[in-house]
């Protein structure tokens, strides 16, 4: 009898309980109504009277042992669960930030500009960033002594005093692409020409030595100044909303006559000011002559807009340099 009790004790001790399932198996095996502990008590009838007290005590110890193992296993199992749950789902723990990529504000502004002009029936053309003197200046009616032809304003890659035609410059505007387009294609032409341009300028919050322009050119019979202004106003409203504050004022460029500029009201830290976003005008007949387009038959308008300034205004950036520093903390704000 005492051996049976001892072996049951060992069985209880060595039973592994590592899961809810095993805990339940333990309960059925030992503690249930048909379990081994109850079976053991049934043997009491066979115990001689003088041993009943001792056996009863030993059996009760086994029963208590089984109950204790059950209770402590149950407790540690529920404790274990709380720990796993806590580590995964404690909402007070700091999270590891996850960043998705985003488009650079210049890329976004450029895409918006392209979309607007594609809607207005323009197609897209481009040209080289390294230009010769003819395309960047001469064909665009710049007189030989124009200040833009000076080192102060232009990055010369190659400069020849004897033969200025050999000059190579980082293009100072996208207007030379107009020249290439008109040399290659007969009107009607309705294109925009996006690209990077370079100027030997002091860097300020509003200007950089390298920036982006979108040139526009529309050449056909009977293109008018009214259509130019209408197109630019339409652009401003599509870009900034119909309540945009804009103004158009007369200006001068060698390659357009008449010429104008468009300003957009810039709400910045200093309370606000007008910011010029583009130059434009009617293509000067001298330009048509330089590219062999018949200026008796055709008229045209052209514009050149600054993508960087358009982005400043569009996304509320107050310093153009921000666009080129690529500070990741800044870029992440443009989702
Ligand atoms: N190229 C001029 C500039 O960079 C802008 C312009 C383009 C003006 C086309 C008139 C027509 O300032």
CSV table of C-alpha atoms and ligand atoms in Angstrom, one decimal:
chain,number,residue,atom,x,y,z
A,1,UNK,CA,0.0,0.0,0.0
A,2,UNK,CA,2.7,2.5,1.0
A,3,UNK,CA,4.5,1.7,-2.2
A,4,UNK,CA,1.5,2.6,-4.3
A,5,UNK,CA,1.2,5.9,-2.4
A,6,UNK,CA,4.9,6.6,-3.0
A,7,UNK,CA,4.8,5.9,-6.7
A,8,UNK,CA,1.7,8.1,-7.1
A,9,UNK,CA,3.7,10.8,-5.4
A,10,UNK,CA,6.5,10.4,-7.8
A,11,UNK,CA,4.2,10.4,-10.8
A,12,UNK,CA,2.7,13.7,-9.6
A,13,UNK,CA,6.2,15.2,-9.1
A,14,UNK,CA,7.5,14.2,-12.5
A,15,UNK,CA,4.4,15.2,-14.6
A,16,UNK,CA,5.4,18.1,-16.8
A,17,UNK,CA,3.1,21.0,-17.0
A,18,UNK,CA,4.2,23.7,-19.5
A,19,UNK,CA,0.9,24.6,-21.1
A,20,UNK,CA,-2.7,25.0,-20.4
A,21,UNK,CA,-3.3,21.6,-22.2
A,22,UNK,CA,-0.8,19.9,-19.9
A,23,UNK,CA,-2.4,21.5,-16.9
A,24,UNK,CA,-5.8,20.2,-17.9
A,25,UNK,CA,-4.3,16.7,-18.5
A,26,UNK,CA,-2.7,16.8,-15.0
A,27,UNK,CA,-6.1,17.7,-13.5
A,28,UNK,CA,-7.9,14.9,-15.3
A,29,UNK,CA,-5.1,12.4,-14.4
A,30,UNK,CA,-4.9,13.2,-10.7
A,31,UNK,CA,-7.5,15.6,-9.4
A,32,UNK,CA,-10.8,14.7,-11.2
A,33,UNK,CA,-13.5,12.6,-9.7
A,34,UNK,CA,-12.2,9.6,-11.6
A,35,UNK,CA,-8.5,10.6,-11.1
A,36,UNK,CA,-5.8,8.7,-9.4
A,37,UNK,CA,-6.0,10.5,-6.1
A,38,UNK,CA,-9.7,9.6,-5.6
A,39,UNK,CA,-8.8,6.0,-6.7
A,40,UNK,CA,-6.2,6.0,-4.0
A,41,UNK,CA,-8.7,6.9,-1.3
A,42,UNK,CA,-10.9,4.0,-2.5
A,43,UNK,CA,-8.2,1.7,-1.3
A,44,UNK,CA,-8.8,2.9,2.3
A,45,UNK,CA,-11.3,0.1,2.7
A,46,UNK,CA,-8.5,-2.5,2.5
A,47,UNK,CA,-6.4,-0.8,5.1
A,48,UNK,CA,-6.2,-2.6,8.5
A,49,UNK,CA,-7.7,-0.5,11.2
A,50,UNK,CA,-4.5,0.1,13.1
A,51,UNK,CA,-2.9,1.6,10.0
A,52,UNK,CA,-5.8,3.7,8.9
A,53,UNK,CA,-4.6,6.9,10.6
A,54,UNK,CA,-1.1,6.7,9.2
A,55,UNK,CA,-2.3,5.8,5.7
A,56,UNK,CA,-4.9,8.5,5.8
A,57,UNK,CA,-2.3,11.0,6.6
A,58,UNK,CA,0.1,9.8,3.8
A,59,UNK,CA,-2.8,9.9,1.3
A,60,UNK,CA,-3.8,13.4,2.3
A,61,UNK,CA,-0.2,14.5,1.8
A,62,UNK,CA,-0.3,13.1,-1.8
A,63,UNK,CA,-3.6,14.8,-2.4
A,64,UNK,CA,-2.3,18.2,-1.1
A,65,UNK,CA,0.9,17.7,-3.2
A,66,UNK,CA,-1.3,17.2,-6.3
A,67,UNK,CA,-3.3,20.3,-5.5
A,68,UNK,CA,-0.3,22.4,-4.8
A,69,UNK,CA,1.4,21.4,-8.1
A,70,UNK,CA,-1.8,22.2,-9.9
A,71,UNK,CA,-2.2,25.6,-8.2
A,72,UNK,CA,1.4,26.7,-8.7
A,73,UNK,CA,1.5,25.5,-12.3
A,74,UNK,CA,-1.7,27.4,-13.0
A,75,UNK,CA,-0.3,30.5,-11.5
A,76,UNK,CA,3.0,30.4,-13.3
A,77,UNK,CA,1.2,29.7,-16.6
A,78,UNK,CA,-1.0,32.7,-16.3
A,79,UNK,CA,2.0,34.7,-15.2
A,80,UNK,CA,3.9,33.6,-18.3
A,81,UNK,CA,1.1,34.8,-20.5
A,82,UNK,CA,1.0,38.2,-18.9
A,83,UNK,CA,4.7,38.6,-19.6
A,84,UNK,CA,4.4,37.7,-23.3
A,85,UNK,CA,1.4,39.9,-23.7
A,86,UNK,CA,3.1,42.8,-22.0
A,87,UNK,CA,6.2,42.7,-24.1
A,88,UNK,CA,4.4,42.7,-27.3
A,89,UNK,CA,1.5,45.1,-26.6
A,90,UNK,CA,2.5,47.5,-23.9
A,91,UNK,CA,1.2,50.7,-25.5
A,92,UNK,CA,3.3,52.8,-23.2
A,93,UNK,CA,6.6,51.6,-24.7
A,94,UNK,CA,8.3,53.9,-27.2
A,95,UNK,CA,7.8,52.7,-30.7
A,96,UNK,CA,10.5,52.3,-33.4
A,97,UNK,CA,9.6,54.9,-36.0
A,98,UNK,CA,9.0,53.6,-39.5
A,99,UNK,CA,9.4,56.1,-42.3
A,100,UNK,CA,8.2,55.6,-45.8
A,101,UNK,CA,9.9,57.6,-48.6
A,102,UNK,CA,8.3,60.8,-50.0
A,103,UNK,CA,8.8,62.9,-53.0
A,104,UNK,CA,11.1,66.0,-52.8
A,105,UNK,CA,9.1,69.2,-52.9
A,106,UNK,CA,10.8,70.2,-56.1
A,107,UNK,CA,9.7,66.9,-57.8
A,108,UNK,CA,6.2,67.4,-56.5
A,109,UNK,CA,6.0,71.0,-57.8
A,110,UNK,CA,7.4,70.0,-61.1
A,111,UNK,CA,4.9,67.2,-61.4
A,112,UNK,CA,2.0,69.5,-60.6
A,113,UNK,CA,3.3,72.1,-63.2
A,114,UNK,CA,3.6,69.4,-65.9
A,115,UNK,CA,0.1,68.1,-65.2
A,116,UNK,CA,-1.4,71.5,-65.5
A,117,UNK,CA,0.2,72.2,-68.9
A,118,UNK,CA,-0.5,68.8,-70.2
A,119,UNK,CA,-4.1,69.5,-69.4
A,120,UNK,CA,-3.8,72.7,-71.4
A,121,UNK,CA,-2.6,70.9,-74.4
A,122,UNK,CA,1.2,71.4,-74.1
A,123,UNK,CA,3.7,68.6,-74.7
A,124,UNK,CA,7.2,68.2,-73.1
A,125,UNK,CA,10.6,68.8,-74.6
A,126,UNK,CA,14.1,69.2,-73.3
A,127,UNK,CA,17.6,70.3,-74.1
A,128,UNK,CA,21.2,70.2,-72.7
A,129,UNK,CA,22.4,71.9,-69.5
A,130,UNK,CA,25.7,72.8,-71.1
A,131,UNK,CA,24.9,75.3,-73.9
A,132,UNK,CA,26.8,77.2,-76.5
A,133,UNK,CA,26.7,81.0,-76.7
A,134,UNK,CA,24.4,80.9,-79.8
A,135,UNK,CA,21.5,79.1,-78.1
A,136,UNK,CA,21.8,80.6,-74.7
A,137,UNK,CA,22.4,84.2,-75.8
A,138,UNK,CA,22.8,85.2,-79.5
A,139,UNK,CA,19.7,83.5,-81.0
A,140,UNK,CA,17.7,85.0,-78.0
A,141,UNK,CA,18.6,88.5,-79.2
A,142,UNK,CA,21.0,89.3,-76.3
A,143,UNK,CA,23.2,92.2,-77.5
A,144,UNK,CA,27.0,91.5,-77.3
A,145,UNK,CA,27.4,93.7,-74.3
A,146,UNK,CA,24.4,92.4,-72.3
A,147,UNK,CA,25.3,91.9,-68.6
A,148,UNK,CA,24.2,88.3,-68.6
A,149,UNK,CA,27.2,87.7,-70.9
A,150,UNK,CA,29.4,88.7,-68.1
A,151,UNK,CA,31.3,86.4,-65.7
A,152,UNK,CA,29.4,88.0,-62.9
A,153,UNK,CA,26.1,86.3,-63.9
A,154,UNK,CA,27.1,83.3,-65.9
A,155,UNK,CA,29.1,80.2,-65.3
A,156,UNK,CA,31.4,79.9,-68.3
A,157,UNK,CA,32.8,76.4,-69.0
A,158,UNK,CA,34.8,77.7,-71.9
A,159,UNK,CA,35.4,81.3,-72.7
A,160,UNK,CA,37.0,82.7,-75.8
A,161,UNK,CA,37.8,86.5,-76.1
A,162,UNK,CA,38.5,86.3,-79.9
A,163,UNK,CA,35.6,84.1,-80.9
A,164,UNK,CA,32.6,84.4,-78.5
A,165,UNK,CA,30.7,81.8,-80.6
A,166,UNK,CA,32.9,79.2,-79.0
A,167,UNK,CA,31.8,80.0,-75.5
A,168,UNK,CA,30.3,77.2,-73.5
A,169,UNK,CA,28.1,78.1,-70.5
A,170,UNK,CA,26.0,76.3,-68.0
A,171,UNK,CA,22.6,77.5,-69.3
A,172,UNK,CA,21.4,80.5,-67.5
A,173,UNK,CA,17.7,79.8,-68.4
A,174,UNK,CA,15.7,77.2,-70.2
A,175,UNK,CA,15.0,79.6,-73.1
A,176,UNK,CA,17.7,78.0,-75.3
A,177,UNK,CA,15.5,75.0,-75.5
A,178,UNK,CA,12.9,77.2,-77.3
A,179,UNK,CA,15.6,77.9,-79.9
A,180,UNK,CA,16.4,74.1,-80.4
A,181,UNK,CA,12.7,73.3,-80.6
A,182,UNK,CA,12.0,76.0,-83.2
A,183,UNK,CA,15.0,75.0,-85.3
A,184,UNK,CA,13.8,71.4,-85.3
A,185,UNK,CA,10.0,71.8,-85.6
A,186,UNK,CA,7.8,73.9,-87.7
A,187,UNK,CA,4.8,75.6,-86.0
A,188,UNK,CA,2.3,75.0,-84.5
A,189,UNK,CA,4.4,74.4,-81.4
A,190,UNK,CA,2.9,74.1,-77.9
A,191,UNK,CA,5.5,72.8,-75.5
A,192,UNK,CA,6.9,73.1,-72.0
A,193,UNK,CA,10.6,72.5,-71.3
A,194,UNK,CA,11.6,71.7,-67.7
A,195,UNK,CA,15.2,71.8,-66.6
A,196,UNK,CA,17.9,72.9,-64.3
A,197,UNK,CA,19.6,76.2,-64.8
A,198,UNK,CA,22.7,78.0,-63.3
A,199,UNK,CA,23.5,81.5,-62.4
A,200,UNK,CA,26.6,83.0,-60.8
A,201,UNK,CA,24.5,84.7,-58.1
A,202,UNK,CA,24.7,85.4,-54.4
A,203,UNK,CA,22.8,82.8,-52.4
A,204,UNK,CA,19.8,84.2,-50.5
A,205,UNK,CA,16.5,82.9,-49.1
A,206,UNK,CA,15.0,83.7,-52.5
A,207,UNK,CA,17.8,82.8,-55.0
A,208,UNK,CA,20.3,80.0,-55.4
A,209,UNK,CA,23.1,79.5,-57.9
A,210,UNK,CA,21.3,76.6,-59.4
A,211,UNK,CA,17.6,76.2,-59.8
A,212,UNK,CA,14.9,74.8,-61.9
A,213,UNK,CA,12.8,76.4,-64.6
A,214,UNK,CA,9.9,75.4,-66.8
A,215,UNK,CA,10.0,77.1,-70.1
A,216,UNK,CA,6.8,77.4,-72.2
A,217,UNK,CA,6.4,78.1,-75.9
A,218,UNK,CA,3.3,78.5,-78.0
A,219,UNK,CA,3.8,79.4,-81.7
A,220,UNK,CA,1.0,79.4,-84.2
A,221,UNK,CA,-0.9,81.8,-86.4
A,222,UNK,CA,-2.6,84.5,-84.4
A,223,UNK,CA,-1.3,83.8,-80.9
A,224,UNK,CA,-2.1,86.8,-78.8
A,225,UNK,CA,-0.9,88.6,-75.6
A,226,UNK,CA,-4.4,88.0,-74.2
A,227,UNK,CA,-4.0,84.3,-74.6
A,228,UNK,CA,-0.6,84.5,-72.8
A,229,UNK,CA,-2.1,86.3,-69.8
A,230,UNK,CA,-5.1,84.0,-69.7
A,231,UNK,CA,-2.8,81.0,-69.8
A,232,UNK,CA,-0.7,82.3,-66.9
A,233,UNK,CA,-3.7,83.3,-64.8
A,234,UNK,CA,-5.2,79.9,-65.4
A,235,UNK,CA,-1.9,78.3,-64.3
A,236,UNK,CA,-1.8,80.4,-61.1
A,237,UNK,CA,-5.4,79.4,-60.2
A,238,UNK,CA,-4.8,75.7,-60.9
A,239,UNK,CA,-1.6,75.7,-58.9
A,240,UNK,CA,-2.7,77.8,-55.9
A,241,UNK,CA,-6.5,77.8,-56.0
A,242,UNK,CA,-8.9,80.3,-57.5
A,243,UNK,CA,-8.5,82.8,-54.7
A,244,UNK,CA,-4.7,83.2,-55.4
A,245,UNK,CA,-3.4,86.7,-55.1
A,246,UNK,CA,-1.4,87.5,-58.2
A,247,UNK,CA,-0.3,90.4,-60.4
A,248,UNK,CA,1.1,90.8,-63.9
A,249,UNK,CA,3.4,93.7,-64.6
A,250,UNK,CA,5.4,94.9,-67.6
A,251,UNK,CA,9.0,93.9,-67.8
A,252,UNK,CA,11.9,93.5,-70.3
A,253,UNK,CA,13.6,90.5,-71.9
A,254,UNK,CA,15.7,90.7,-75.1
A,255,UNK,CA,13.8,87.7,-76.6
A,256,UNK,CA,10.2,88.9,-76.0
A,257,UNK,CA,8.3,92.1,-76.9
A,258,UNK,CA,6.2,93.1,-75.0
A,259,UNK,CA,7.5,91.4,-71.9
A,260,UNK,CA,5.9,90.9,-68.5
A,261,UNK,CA,6.4,89.2,-65.1
A,262,UNK,CA,3.9,87.5,-62.8
A,263,UNK,CA,4.1,87.8,-59.0
A,264,UNK,CA,2.3,85.8,-56.4
A,265,UNK,CA,1.7,87.0,-52.9
A,266,UNK,CA,4.1,85.2,-50.5
A,267,UNK,CA,2.9,84.9,-46.9
A,268,UNK,CA,6.2,84.5,-45.1
A,269,UNK,CA,7.7,85.2,-41.7
A,270,UNK,CA,8.1,88.9,-42.4
A,271,UNK,CA,4.4,89.3,-43.0
A,272,UNK,CA,4.4,88.8,-46.7
A,273,UNK,CA,5.7,90.2,-50.0
A,274,UNK,CA,5.3,89.8,-53.8
A,275,UNK,CA,7.4,87.0,-55.2
A,276,UNK,CA,8.2,86.9,-58.9
A,277,UNK,CA,7.5,83.4,-60.3
A,278,UNK,CA,7.9,83.9,-64.0
A,279,UNK,CA,8.9,86.0,-66.9
A,280,UNK,CA,7.0,85.9,-70.2
A,281,UNK,CA,6.2,87.8,-73.3
A,282,UNK,CA,5.5,87.6,-77.1
A,283,UNK,CA,8.3,86.0,-79.0
A,284,UNK,CA,10.5,88.8,-80.5
A,285,UNK,CA,10.6,88.7,-84.3
A,286,UNK,CA,14.4,88.7,-84.1
A,287,UNK,CA,14.2,85.3,-82.4
A,288,UNK,CA,11.9,84.0,-85.2
A,289,UNK,CA,14.5,85.3,-87.7
A,290,UNK,CA,17.3,83.5,-85.9
A,291,UNK,CA,15.6,80.1,-86.2
A,292,UNK,CA,14.0,80.7,-89.6
A,293,UNK,CA,10.4,80.8,-88.6
A,294,UNK,CA,8.4,83.2,-90.7
A,295,UNK,CA,7.5,86.1,-88.4
A,296,UNK,CA,5.0,87.4,-91.0
A,297,UNK,CA,2.9,84.3,-90.6
A,298,UNK,CA,3.5,83.3,-87.0
A,299,UNK,CA,3.3,84.9,-83.6
A,300,UNK,CA,4.0,83.2,-80.3
A,301,UNK,CA,4.2,83.6,-76.6
A,302,UNK,CA,6.9,82.2,-74.2
A,303,UNK,CA,7.3,82.0,-70.5
A,304,UNK,CA,9.9,80.8,-68.1
A,305,UNK,CA,8.9,80.0,-64.5
A,306,UNK,CA,11.0,79.3,-61.5
A,307,UNK,CA,10.0,75.9,-60.1
A,308,UNK,CA,11.8,76.5,-56.8
A,309,UNK,CA,9.9,79.7,-56.0
A,310,UNK,CA,6.7,78.0,-57.1
A,311,UNK,CA,7.5,75.2,-54.6
A,312,UNK,CA,8.2,77.7,-51.8
A,313,UNK,CA,4.8,79.3,-52.3
A,314,UNK,CA,3.0,76.0,-52.8
A,315,UNK,CA,4.3,74.2,-49.7
A,316,UNK,CA,5.0,77.1,-47.4
A,317,UNK,CA,8.8,76.8,-47.3
A,318,UNK,CA,10.4,80.1,-46.4
A,319,UNK,CA,14.0,79.6,-47.6
A,320,UNK,CA,15.0,78.3,-51.0
A,321,UNK,CA,18.2,76.8,-49.6
A,322,UNK,CA,16.0,74.3,-47.7
A,323,UNK,CA,15.4,72.6,-51.1
A,324,UNK,CA,19.1,71.8,-51.6
A,325,UNK,CA,20.3,70.9,-48.1
A,326,UNK,CA,18.4,67.6,-48.2
A,327,UNK,CA,18.0,67.6,-44.4
A,328,UNK,CA,16.1,64.4,-43.9
A,329,UNK,CA,14.1,66.0,-41.0
A,330,UNK,CA,12.8,68.6,-43.4
A,331,UNK,CA,12.1,66.2,-46.3
A,332,UNK,CA,10.1,63.9,-44.1
A,333,UNK,CA,7.6,66.7,-43.6
A,334,UNK,CA,6.6,66.5,-47.2
A,335,UNK,CA,4.3,63.5,-47.4
B,1,LIG,N1,14.4,83.2,-69.5
B,1,LIG,C1,13.8,84.2,-68.7
B,1,LIG,C2,14.5,84.2,-67.3
B,1,LIG,O1,15.2,83.2,-67.0
B,1,LIG,C3,12.3,84.0,-68.5
B,1,LIG,C4,11.5,84.1,-69.7
B,1,LIG,C5,11.3,83.0,-70.5
B,1,LIG,C6,11.0,85.4,-70.1
B,1,LIG,C7,10.5,83.2,-71.6
B,1,LIG,C8,10.3,85.5,-71.2
B,1,LIG,C9,10.0,84.4,-72.0
B,1,LIG,O2,14.4,85.1,-66.5
